Amino acid sequence: MDKCWFKNYESGVPKTLDIPDITLNRFLDDAARLAPEQTALAYFGKHISYLHLQNLVDRFALGLLSVGVKKGDRIVLALPNIPQFVIAYWAVLKLGAICVLVNPLLTPRELLHQVQTSGADIAIVLDRQLNKVDEIFSKSRLKHIIAAGLESYMPFFMNVAFQIKKQFVSEQKETCKKLPVLLFRELLNEYKELEFETISPKDPAVLIFTGGVTGTPKAAVLTHQNLVANALQARYWITDFQVSKEVIVGALPLIHSYGMTACHHLAIQTQSVLLLYPRYNVKRILDDIIKYKVGIFPGVPTMYSAMIDELKRRDLKSLPVRVCISGGAPLPLKIQQEFEDLTGAKLIEGYGLTEASPITHCNPVYGKRKEKSIGIPWPNTDARIVDVESGKVLPVGEIGELEVKGPQVMLEYWQSPEETSHVKMDEGWLKTGDLASIDPDGFFCIADRKKDIIFYGGESIYPAEIEMVLNDHPQVKEAAVVGVEDDYYGQVVKAFLILKDAEMPDKLELETYCRERLAKSKVPRSFEFVERFPRNFLGKVMKRQLKENSF
């Protein structure tokens, strides 16, 4: 069974890649040198070339230097998919600093945890969200806030319309006066030649927070080497990839590890056009797929489901897009088949985890694939199934924990050696926390999640975090959170509650309580009150029985 998946590699996919000993910065340097006039970013019809992008990056790097950023510093990027995110990202890397990728939709409580854990000195946020930063500023070590606007790189008339709509309300103006806020454009200093510190491929490049195998939030440390490897693996998996000619949909959040590699890094490394969308607007994206003749569309199942509905409304029979790679959540067979029938594109399922930069497996694009399978390991990637208790490698067909190994596997969890030791072994194997099996052809299938992660539209939601919030409610004795099936999002959150007394809390009040403390996606869609929870002999709540009410 040693690497039996190789027999299902498509012609043109190398079994082993020669991963160059370079930093991630080389991708942008090469793109600006090889394709200076090629469009790098397209944003609401406004285009930025690779040469212009590099110029903006260099200028912003000088601006960051002027406020004291140095090698090893952590810089929070809490932005949607806008040009300033891309500019700031590569500028931070140029200085040898570390990008801390943070979801801009987090609540102040969640944001504070990530800022404190990373030890960040600077946060780059949307100007519309300065009030959120104001709530946490005094509790963190943040010294500067850099504010960016959605409209800044839009075409002229859209820019004006957005500014009129925003009109920077008085409360935000007061926040600006209290906080040490710099506007993004103020840091775009006039370019000058400057020597930067030497950066090693083994240096940390990115911190991304994840619940990981144990479910407790921590930051995966991804090095330049990890990220270079995964971008190259992605590029060579698509056998008909046309370097400097592709257009890639950038609708996945670039702060997420999947969007980071499959959209952002892949586009820059191959001198492709990256279409940026601050939010998923299916009508606009479909228009752009046709206008730009998009070839690559990475996404999550909910994106493809929404696209199917839009295609039916417009009665479109085909699209120029060739390759769609689905990740983040299991891909329903119905969506896969219907999307392919409507578009003529290939929609294939892959698999990964933040700790692996994130992609490790994928079904072949044009070759053999299997229903309900995450596919086969990528070049330079090894995988095995082991017994959960003994760690013994299991044979074909048996279910155990999936472990992976490869150049994309993270360095460690940030300042968490004990947590790191739970998932990463000396030989380089990474425990994924997922239960899976392998078949004789080398295809892997996920059987279940080792932990009770909820997959909401491609986003991983960790029940323990929501349970902590609910357990703090004065009327709640104990909470248990599970994911329940949803036709659109895949899963949504449901909370089971044991109350302290017989008085029932108002469900609307419970929902409001959660909304004030949790991101929208984590707020339970329903609450159910029970007298007891089913438990095993160790006292642990058996959530499957809870969901099925079989106790």
Coordinates of C-alpha atoms in Angstrom, one line a residue:
M1 CA 0.0 0.0 0.0
D2 CA 3.0 2.3 0.0
K3 CA 2.0 5.4 -2.0
C4 CA -0.6 3.4 -4.0
W5 CA -2.3 6.6 -5.0
F6 CA 0.5 7.4 -7.5
K7 CA -1.2 5.1 -10.0
N8 CA -4.1 7.5 -10.1
Y9 CA -2.0 10.6 -10.7
E10 CA -2.8 12.3 -14.0
S11 CA -0.2 12.5 -16.7
G12 CA 1.7 15.7 -16.1
V13 CA 1.4 15.7 -12.3
P14 CA 4.8 15.0 -10.8
K15 CA 5.1 12.5 -8.0
T16 CA 7.8 14.7 -6.4
L17 CA 8.2 18.4 -6.7
D18 CA 11.5 20.2 -6.3
I19 CA 10.5 22.9 -3.8
P20 CA 12.9 25.8 -4.2
D21 CA 14.6 27.2 -1.1
I22 CA 13.0 30.6 -1.4
T23 CA 10.7 32.9 0.6
L24 CA 7.2 33.7 -0.4
N25 CA 8.2 37.2 -1.4
R26 CA 9.9 35.7 -4.5
F27 CA 6.5 35.0 -6.0
L28 CA 5.7 38.8 -6.2
D29 CA 9.2 39.8 -7.3
D30 CA 9.1 37.3 -10.1
A31 CA 5.6 38.3 -11.2
A32 CA 6.6 42.0 -11.4
R33 CA 9.7 41.1 -13.4
L34 CA 8.2 38.5 -15.7
A35 CA 4.7 40.1 -16.3
P36 CA 4.9 43.7 -15.2
E37 CA 1.9 44.9 -17.3
Q38 CA -0.2 41.9 -16.5
T39 CA -3.2 42.6 -14.3
A40 CA -2.6 41.3 -10.8
L41 CA -5.8 42.4 -9.1
A42 CA -9.2 43.3 -10.5
Y43 CA -11.6 45.0 -8.0
F44 CA -15.0 46.2 -9.2
G45 CA -13.5 46.8 -12.6
K46 CA -10.4 48.7 -11.4
H47 CA -7.2 46.9 -12.4
I48 CA -3.8 46.9 -10.7
S49 CA -0.8 45.6 -12.7
Y50 CA 1.9 43.4 -11.1
L51 CA 4.5 46.3 -11.4
H52 CA 2.1 48.7 -9.8
L53 CA 1.3 46.2 -7.1
Q54 CA 4.9 45.7 -6.3
N55 CA 5.4 49.5 -6.1
L56 CA 2.5 49.8 -3.7
V57 CA 3.9 47.0 -1.6
D58 CA 7.3 48.6 -1.4
R59 CA 5.9 52.0 -0.5
F60 CA 3.6 50.5 2.2
A61 CA 6.6 48.5 3.6
L62 CA 8.5 51.8 4.0
G63 CA 5.4 53.2 5.8
L64 CA 5.4 50.3 8.2
L65 CA 9.1 50.8 8.8
S66 CA 8.4 54.4 9.7
V67 CA 6.1 53.3 12.5
G68 CA 8.6 50.9 13.9
V69 CA 7.7 47.5 12.3
K70 CA 10.7 45.1 12.3
K71 CA 11.5 41.5 11.5
G72 CA 9.5 39.1 13.7
D73 CA 6.7 41.6 14.7
R74 CA 3.2 40.4 14.4
I75 CA 0.8 42.5 12.3
V76 CA -3.0 41.8 12.5
L77 CA -4.7 41.9 9.1
A78 CA -8.5 42.0 9.8
L79 CA -9.7 42.9 6.3
P80 CA -12.0 41.5 3.7
N81 CA -10.8 40.8 0.1
I82 CA -9.8 44.3 -0.9
P83 CA -6.6 45.6 -2.6
Q84 CA -5.2 47.0 0.7
F85 CA -5.2 43.4 2.2
V86 CA -3.0 42.2 -0.6
I87 CA -0.7 45.3 -0.4
A88 CA -0.3 45.0 3.3
Y89 CA 0.2 41.2 3.3
W90 CA 3.2 41.4 1.0
A91 CA 4.6 44.5 2.7
V92 CA 4.5 42.8 6.0
L93 CA 6.3 39.7 4.6
K94 CA 8.9 42.0 2.9
L95 CA 9.9 43.3 6.3
G96 CA 10.2 39.8 7.7
A97 CA 7.3 40.5 10.0
I98 CA 4.4 38.0 10.5
C99 CA 0.9 38.4 9.1
V100 CA -1.7 37.5 11.7
L101 CA -4.8 36.7 9.6
V102 CA -8.0 37.6 11.5
N103 CA -11.6 37.3 10.5
P104 CA -12.9 40.9 10.4
L105 CA -16.4 39.7 11.4
L106 CA -15.2 38.6 14.9
T107 CA -16.8 40.2 17.9
P108 CA -14.5 42.4 20.2
R109 CA -14.2 39.5 22.6
E110 CA -13.0 37.1 19.9
L111 CA -10.7 39.8 18.4
L112 CA -9.1 40.5 21.8
H113 CA -8.2 36.9 22.3
Q114 CA -6.4 36.7 18.9
V115 CA -4.6 40.1 19.4
Q116 CA -3.5 39.2 22.9
T117 CA -2.3 35.7 21.9
S118 CA -0.3 36.8 18.9
G119 CA 1.2 39.8 20.8
A120 CA 0.5 42.0 17.8
D121 CA 1.6 45.7 17.9
I122 CA -0.3 46.9 14.9
A123 CA -3.8 46.0 13.5
I124 CA -4.9 46.9 10.0
V125 CA -8.7 47.1 9.9
L126 CA -11.7 48.5 8.0
D127 CA -12.5 52.1 8.9
R128 CA -16.0 51.0 9.5
Q129 CA -14.9 48.7 12.3
L130 CA -12.8 51.1 14.4
N131 CA -15.4 51.0 17.2
K132 CA -14.7 47.3 17.6
V133 CA -11.0 48.0 18.0
D134 CA -11.7 50.8 20.5
E135 CA -13.3 48.2 22.8
I136 CA -10.1 46.1 23.0
F137 CA -7.3 48.7 22.6
S138 CA -6.6 49.3 26.2
K139 CA -6.5 45.6 27.0
S140 CA -3.9 44.8 24.3
R141 CA -0.4 45.9 23.4
L142 CA -1.5 47.5 20.2
K143 CA 0.3 50.7 19.4
H144 CA -1.1 51.7 16.1
I145 CA -4.3 51.1 14.2
I146 CA -4.3 51.4 10.4
A147 CA -7.7 52.0 8.8
A148 CA -8.5 51.0 5.2
G149 CA -11.7 51.8 3.2
L150 CA -13.7 49.5 1.0
E151 CA -14.0 52.2 -1.6
S152 CA -10.4 53.3 -1.9
Y153 CA -9.5 51.3 -5.0
M154 CA -12.9 51.3 -6.7
P155 CA -13.5 53.1 -9.9
F156 CA -14.2 56.9 -9.4
F157 CA -18.0 56.9 -9.4
M158 CA -18.3 53.9 -7.1
N159 CA -15.7 55.4 -4.8
V160 CA -17.8 58.6 -4.5
A161 CA -21.0 56.7 -4.0
F162 CA -19.5 54.5 -1.2
Q163 CA -18.1 57.6 0.6
I164 CA -21.4 59.4 0.5
K165 CA -23.1 56.2 1.8
K166 CA -20.6 55.9 4.6
Q167 CA -20.2 59.5 5.6
F168 CA -18.1 58.4 8.5
V169 CA -20.6 58.8 11.3
S170 CA -19.8 61.0 14.2
E171 CA -19.2 58.1 16.6
Q172 CA -16.5 56.8 14.2
K173 CA -14.9 60.3 14.0
E174 CA -14.8 60.4 17.8
T175 CA -13.1 56.9 17.9
C176 CA -10.5 58.2 15.4
K177 CA -9.7 61.0 17.8
K178 CA -9.2 58.7 20.7
L179 CA -7.2 55.9 19.0
P180 CA -3.8 56.3 17.3
V181 CA -5.3 55.8 13.9
L182 CA -3.4 56.1 10.7
L183 CA -5.1 56.0 7.3
F184 CA -3.8 53.3 5.0
R185 CA -3.0 55.9 2.3
E186 CA -0.8 57.9 4.8
L187 CA 1.6 55.0 4.9
L188 CA 2.1 54.7 1.2
N189 CA 5.3 56.7 1.4
E190 CA 7.2 57.8 -1.7
Y191 CA 9.4 55.0 -2.8
K192 CA 13.1 55.0 -2.1
E193 CA 15.8 52.3 -2.2
L194 CA 16.3 50.7 1.2
E195 CA 18.0 47.5 2.5
F196 CA 15.7 45.1 4.2
E197 CA 16.6 42.4 6.7
T198 CA 17.5 38.9 5.4
I199 CA 14.6 36.5 5.6
S200 CA 15.0 32.7 5.7
P201 CA 12.5 30.3 4.1
K202 CA 12.2 28.7 7.5
D203 CA 11.1 32.0 9.1
P204 CA 7.4 32.3 10.2
A205 CA 5.3 34.1 7.6
V206 CA 1.7 33.7 8.8
L207 CA -0.3 33.0 11.9
I208 CA -3.8 31.7 11.4
F209 CA -6.1 30.8 14.4
T210 CA -7.7 27.4 14.4
G211 CA -9.4 25.1 16.9
G212 CA -7.3 22.3 15.5
V213 CA -7.5 18.8 16.7
T214 CA -8.2 19.7 20.4
G215 CA -10.9 22.3 19.7
T216 CA -9.2 25.1 21.7
P217 CA -8.3 28.2 19.7
K218 CA -4.6 28.6 18.9
A219 CA -2.4 30.0 16.1
A220 CA -0.8 27.7 13.5
V221 CA 2.6 29.0 12.5
L222 CA 3.1 28.7 8.8
T223 CA 6.6 29.4 7.4
H224 CA 7.6 30.8 4.0
Q225 CA 8.7 27.3 3.1
N226 CA 5.3 25.8 4.0
L227 CA 3.4 28.3 2.0
V228 CA 5.7 28.1 -1.1
A229 CA 5.3 24.4 -1.1
N230 CA 1.5 24.4 -0.9
A231 CA 1.2 27.0 -3.7
L232 CA 3.4 24.9 -6.0
Q233 CA 1.5 21.8 -5.2
A234 CA -1.7 23.5 -6.1
R235 CA -0.3 24.8 -9.4
Y236 CA 1.0 21.4 -10.5
W237 CA -2.2 19.6 -9.6
I238 CA -4.1 21.5 -12.3
T239 CA -2.5 19.9 -15.4
D240 CA -3.7 22.4 -17.9
F241 CA -2.8 25.5 -15.8
Q242 CA -1.7 28.4 -18.1
V243 CA 0.9 30.5 -16.4
S244 CA 0.3 34.3 -16.8
K245 CA -3.0 33.6 -18.6
E246 CA -5.3 32.4 -15.9
V247 CA -8.1 34.4 -14.2
I248 CA -8.9 33.2 -10.7
V249 CA -12.0 34.0 -8.6
G250 CA -11.0 35.4 -5.2
A251 CA -14.3 35.0 -3.4
L252 CA -12.9 32.8 -0.6
P253 CA -11.8 35.0 2.3
L254 CA -8.1 35.6 1.9
I255 CA -7.7 35.6 5.7
H256 CA -8.7 31.9 5.6
S257 CA -6.0 29.3 4.9
Y258 CA -7.9 27.9 1.9
G259 CA -8.4 31.3 0.2
M260 CA -4.8 32.2 1.1
T261 CA -3.3 29.3 -0.9
A262 CA -5.9 28.4 -3.5
C263 CA -6.7 32.0 -4.5
H264 CA -4.1 34.4 -3.3
H265 CA -0.7 32.6 -3.4
L266 CA -1.7 30.5 -6.5
A267 CA -2.5 33.7 -8.4
I268 CA 0.6 35.6 -7.5
Q269 CA 2.9 32.6 -8.1
T270 CA 1.5 32.1 -11.6
Q271 CA 1.2 35.7 -12.6
S272 CA -2.6 35.2 -12.9
V273 CA -5.4 37.8 -12.5
L274 CA -7.1 37.6 -9.1
L275 CA -10.7 38.9 -9.0
L276 CA -11.3 40.3 -5.5
Y277 CA -14.7 40.3 -3.8
P278 CA -15.2 41.7 -0.3
R279 CA -18.3 39.5 0.0
Y280 CA -19.8 36.7 -2.0
N281 CA -22.1 38.3 -4.6
V282 CA -23.2 35.5 -6.9
K283 CA -24.6 37.8 -9.5
R284 CA -21.5 40.0 -9.8
I285 CA -19.2 36.9 -9.8
L286 CA -21.2 35.2 -12.5
D287 CA -21.0 38.4 -14.6
D288 CA -17.2 38.5 -14.1
I289 CA -16.8 34.8 -14.9
I290 CA -18.2 35.6 -18.3
K291 CA -16.5 39.0 -18.8
Y292 CA -13.0 37.9 -17.7
K293 CA -13.3 34.3 -19.1
V294 CA -12.4 32.9 -15.7
G295 CA -10.7 29.5 -15.7
I296 CA -10.2 28.7 -12.0
F297 CA -12.9 29.0 -9.3
P298 CA -11.9 27.7 -5.8
G299 CA -14.9 27.7 -3.4
V300 CA -16.9 26.0 -0.8
P301 CA -20.2 24.0 -1.4
T302 CA -22.5 26.9 -0.5
M303 CA -20.9 29.1 -3.2
Y304 CA -21.5 26.5 -5.9
S305 CA -25.0 25.9 -4.6
A306 CA -25.8 29.6 -4.9
M307 CA -24.2 29.7 -8.4
I308 CA -26.5 26.8 -9.5
D309 CA -29.6 28.8 -8.5
E310 CA -28.3 31.9 -10.4
L311 CA -27.4 29.8 -13.5
K312 CA -31.0 28.5 -13.6
R313 CA -32.5 31.9 -13.3
R314 CA -30.4 33.1 -16.2
D315 CA -30.9 29.9 -18.2
L316 CA -27.2 29.7 -18.9
K317 CA -26.0 26.3 -20.3
S318 CA -22.2 26.7 -19.9
L319 CA -19.4 28.8 -18.5
P320 CA -15.8 29.4 -19.5
V321 CA -14.6 28.2 -16.1
R322 CA -12.7 24.9 -16.3
V323 CA -11.6 23.9 -12.8
C324 CA -13.5 24.3 -9.5
I325 CA -11.9 22.9 -6.4
S326 CA -14.3 22.6 -3.4
G327 CA -13.0 22.5 0.2
G328 CA -13.9 23.7 3.7
A329 CA -16.7 21.2 4.0
P330 CA -17.9 17.9 2.5
L331 CA -19.2 18.4 -1.1
P332 CA -22.7 17.0 -1.6
L333 CA -22.9 14.8 -4.7
K334 CA -26.1 16.5 -5.8
I335 CA -24.3 19.9 -6.0
Q336 CA -21.3 18.4 -7.7
Q337 CA -23.3 16.8 -10.4
E338 CA -25.7 19.7 -11.0
F339 CA -23.0 22.2 -11.1
E340 CA -21.0 20.2 -13.7
D341 CA -24.1 19.6 -15.8
L342 CA -24.9 23.3 -15.9
T343 CA -21.4 24.7 -16.5
G344 CA -19.4 22.0 -18.2
A345 CA -16.7 22.7 -15.6
K346 CA -14.9 20.1 -13.4
L347 CA -16.0 20.4 -9.8
I348 CA -13.7 18.3 -7.6
E349 CA -13.4 17.9 -3.8
G350 CA -10.2 18.4 -1.8
Y351 CA -9.2 18.3 1.8
G352 CA -6.9 20.1 4.1
L353 CA -6.5 21.7 7.5
T354 CA -5.0 25.0 8.6
E355 CA -2.0 23.2 10.1
A356 CA -1.0 22.0 6.6
S357 CA -1.2 25.3 4.8
P358 CA -3.9 23.9 4.2
I359 CA -4.3 21.4 1.3
T360 CA -3.1 17.8 1.5
H361 CA -5.5 15.8 -0.7
C362 CA -7.6 16.3 -3.8
N363 CA -9.4 14.3 -6.4
P364 CA -7.7 14.4 -9.9
V365 CA -9.1 17.2 -12.0
Y366 CA -9.6 15.2 -15.2
G367 CA -8.7 11.7 -14.1
K368 CA -10.3 9.1 -11.9
R369 CA -12.3 10.4 -9.0
K370 CA -14.6 8.8 -6.4
E371 CA -17.8 9.9 -4.8
K372 CA -17.6 11.0 -1.2
S373 CA -13.8 10.9 -1.4
I374 CA -11.4 13.7 -0.5
G375 CA -9.1 12.3 -3.2
I376 CA -5.5 11.3 -3.0
P377 CA -2.4 13.0 -1.4
W378 CA -0.7 15.8 -3.3
P379 CA 2.9 15.5 -4.6
N380 CA 5.5 15.4 -1.7
T381 CA 2.7 14.5 0.7
D382 CA 2.3 11.2 2.6
A383 CA -0.8 10.0 4.4
R384 CA -1.8 7.1 6.5
I385 CA -4.6 5.8 8.7
V386 CA -3.6 4.8 12.3
D387 CA -5.4 3.3 15.2
V388 CA -6.6 6.1 17.5
E389 CA -5.5 4.3 20.7
S390 CA -2.3 2.5 19.7
G391 CA -1.0 4.6 16.8
K392 CA -0.6 1.4 14.7
V393 CA -0.9 1.9 11.0
L394 CA -4.1 0.3 9.8
P395 CA -4.7 -1.7 6.6
V396 CA -7.0 -0.8 3.7
G397 CA -10.7 -0.3 4.6
E398 CA -10.3 0.2 8.3
I399 CA -11.2 3.4 10.0
G400 CA -8.7 5.3 12.1
E401 CA -7.2 8.7 12.4
L402 CA -5.8 10.4 9.3
E403 CA -2.2 11.5 9.6
V404 CA -0.4 13.5 7.0
K405 CA 3.2 14.5 6.3
G406 CA 4.8 16.9 3.9
P407 CA 6.6 20.2 3.3
Q408 CA 3.3 22.1 3.9
V409 CA 2.9 20.9 7.5
M410 CA 3.2 23.8 10.0
L411 CA 6.1 24.6 12.2
E412 CA 4.2 24.7 15.4
Y413 CA 1.4 26.3 17.3
W414 CA 2.4 29.8 18.4
Q415 CA 4.0 29.7 21.8
S416 CA 2.1 26.4 22.6
P417 CA 4.7 23.6 22.8
E418 CA 2.3 21.3 24.7
E419 CA -0.5 21.8 22.2
T420 CA 2.0 21.2 19.4
S421 CA 3.2 18.0 20.9
H422 CA -0.3 16.6 20.9
V423 CA -0.6 16.8 17.1
K424 CA 2.9 16.9 15.6
M425 CA 5.3 14.0 16.0
D426 CA 9.1 13.9 15.8
E427 CA 9.0 12.1 12.4
G428 CA 7.0 15.0 10.9
W429 CA 3.6 13.3 11.0
L430 CA 0.6 15.6 11.8
K431 CA -2.5 14.2 13.4
T432 CA -5.5 15.7 11.7
G433 CA -8.2 14.7 14.2
D434 CA -10.3 13.3 11.4
L435 CA -11.4 9.7 11.2
A436 CA -10.9 8.2 7.7
S437 CA -10.1 5.2 5.6
I438 CA -8.1 4.4 2.5
D439 CA -9.2 2.1 -0.3
P440 CA -7.0 0.0 -2.6
D441 CA -6.7 2.8 -5.2
G442 CA -5.3 5.2 -2.6
F443 CA -8.4 7.3 -2.3
F444 CA -9.2 8.6 1.2
C445 CA -12.7 9.0 2.7
I446 CA -13.6 10.9 5.8
A447 CA -15.7 8.8 8.1
D448 CA -16.3 11.2 10.9
R449 CA -14.8 14.1 12.7
K450 CA -12.8 13.2 15.7
K451 CA -14.0 16.3 17.4
D452 CA -17.4 17.8 17.0
I453 CA -16.5 20.6 14.6
I454 CA -19.5 22.2 12.9
F455 CA -19.0 23.0 9.2
Y456 CA -21.0 26.2 8.3
G457 CA -20.6 27.1 4.7
G458 CA -16.9 26.2 4.6
E459 CA -16.2 27.8 8.0
S460 CA -15.1 25.6 10.9
I461 CA -17.1 26.4 14.1
Y462 CA -15.9 25.0 17.4
P463 CA -18.8 24.1 19.9
A464 CA -16.6 24.5 23.0
E465 CA -16.4 28.3 22.4
I466 CA -20.1 28.7 22.0
E467 CA -20.7 26.5 25.1
M468 CA -18.5 28.7 27.2
V469 CA -20.6 31.8 26.2
L470 CA -23.9 30.0 27.0
N471 CA -22.6 28.6 30.3
D472 CA -22.0 32.2 31.4
H473 CA -25.7 33.0 31.0
P474 CA -27.3 33.4 34.4
Q475 CA -30.2 31.0 33.7
V476 CA -28.1 28.2 32.0
K477 CA -26.7 25.4 34.1
E478 CA -25.0 23.5 31.2
A479 CA -24.9 23.9 27.4
A480 CA -24.1 21.4 24.7
V481 CA -23.7 22.6 21.1
V482 CA -24.0 20.5 18.0
G483 CA -24.3 21.0 14.2
V484 CA -27.5 20.1 12.5
E485 CA -28.0 19.7 8.8
D486 CA -29.0 22.7 6.7
D487 CA -29.7 22.6 2.9
Y488 CA -27.8 25.8 2.2
Y489 CA -25.0 26.1 4.8
G490 CA -24.4 22.4 5.2
Q491 CA -24.6 22.7 9.0
V492 CA -25.9 25.3 11.4
V493 CA -25.5 25.6 15.2
K494 CA -28.0 24.2 17.6
A495 CA -27.8 24.5 21.4
F496 CA -29.2 22.1 24.0
L497 CA -29.5 23.7 27.4
I498 CA -30.1 22.5 31.0
L499 CA -31.5 25.3 33.0
K500 CA -30.8 26.3 36.6
D501 CA -34.5 26.6 37.5
A502 CA -37.9 25.9 35.9
E503 CA -38.2 29.4 34.5
M504 CA -37.8 29.4 30.8
P505 CA -35.6 32.1 29.3
D506 CA -36.9 33.9 26.3
K507 CA -35.3 32.4 23.1
L508 CA -35.0 35.8 21.5
E509 CA -33.2 37.1 24.5
L510 CA -30.8 34.1 24.3
E511 CA -30.1 34.8 20.7
T512 CA -29.4 38.5 21.4
Y513 CA -27.1 37.5 24.2
C514 CA -25.1 35.3 21.8
R515 CA -25.0 37.9 19.0
E516 CA -23.3 40.3 21.4
R517 CA -20.6 37.8 22.1
L518 CA -20.2 35.7 19.0
A519 CA -19.7 36.1 15.3
K520 CA -23.0 35.7 13.4
S521 CA -22.1 32.3 12.0
K522 CA -21.7 30.9 15.6
V523 CA -25.0 32.1 16.9
P524 CA -27.3 29.1 17.5
R525 CA -30.2 28.9 15.0
S526 CA -32.3 27.0 17.6
F527 CA -32.4 26.3 21.3
E528 CA -33.8 23.2 22.9
F529 CA -34.3 22.8 26.7
V530 CA -33.7 19.4 28.2
E531 CA -33.6 17.9 31.7
R532 CA -30.4 16.0 31.2
F533 CA -27.6 15.1 28.7
P534 CA -26.7 11.5 27.6
R535 CA -23.2 10.8 29.0
N536 CA -20.5 8.1 28.7
F537 CA -18.8 6.5 31.7
L538 CA -16.4 9.4 31.9
G539 CA -19.2 11.9 32.2
K540 CA -18.7 13.3 28.7
V541 CA -21.8 14.4 26.8
M542 CA -22.6 12.0 23.9
K543 CA -23.6 14.6 21.3
R544 CA -24.7 12.1 18.6
Q545 CA -27.3 10.7 21.0
L546 CA -28.3 14.2 21.9
K547 CA -28.9 15.1 18.3
E548 CA -30.9 12.0 17.7
N549 CA -32.8 12.3 21.0
S550 CA -32.0 8.6 21.6
F551 CA -31.6 8.8 25.4

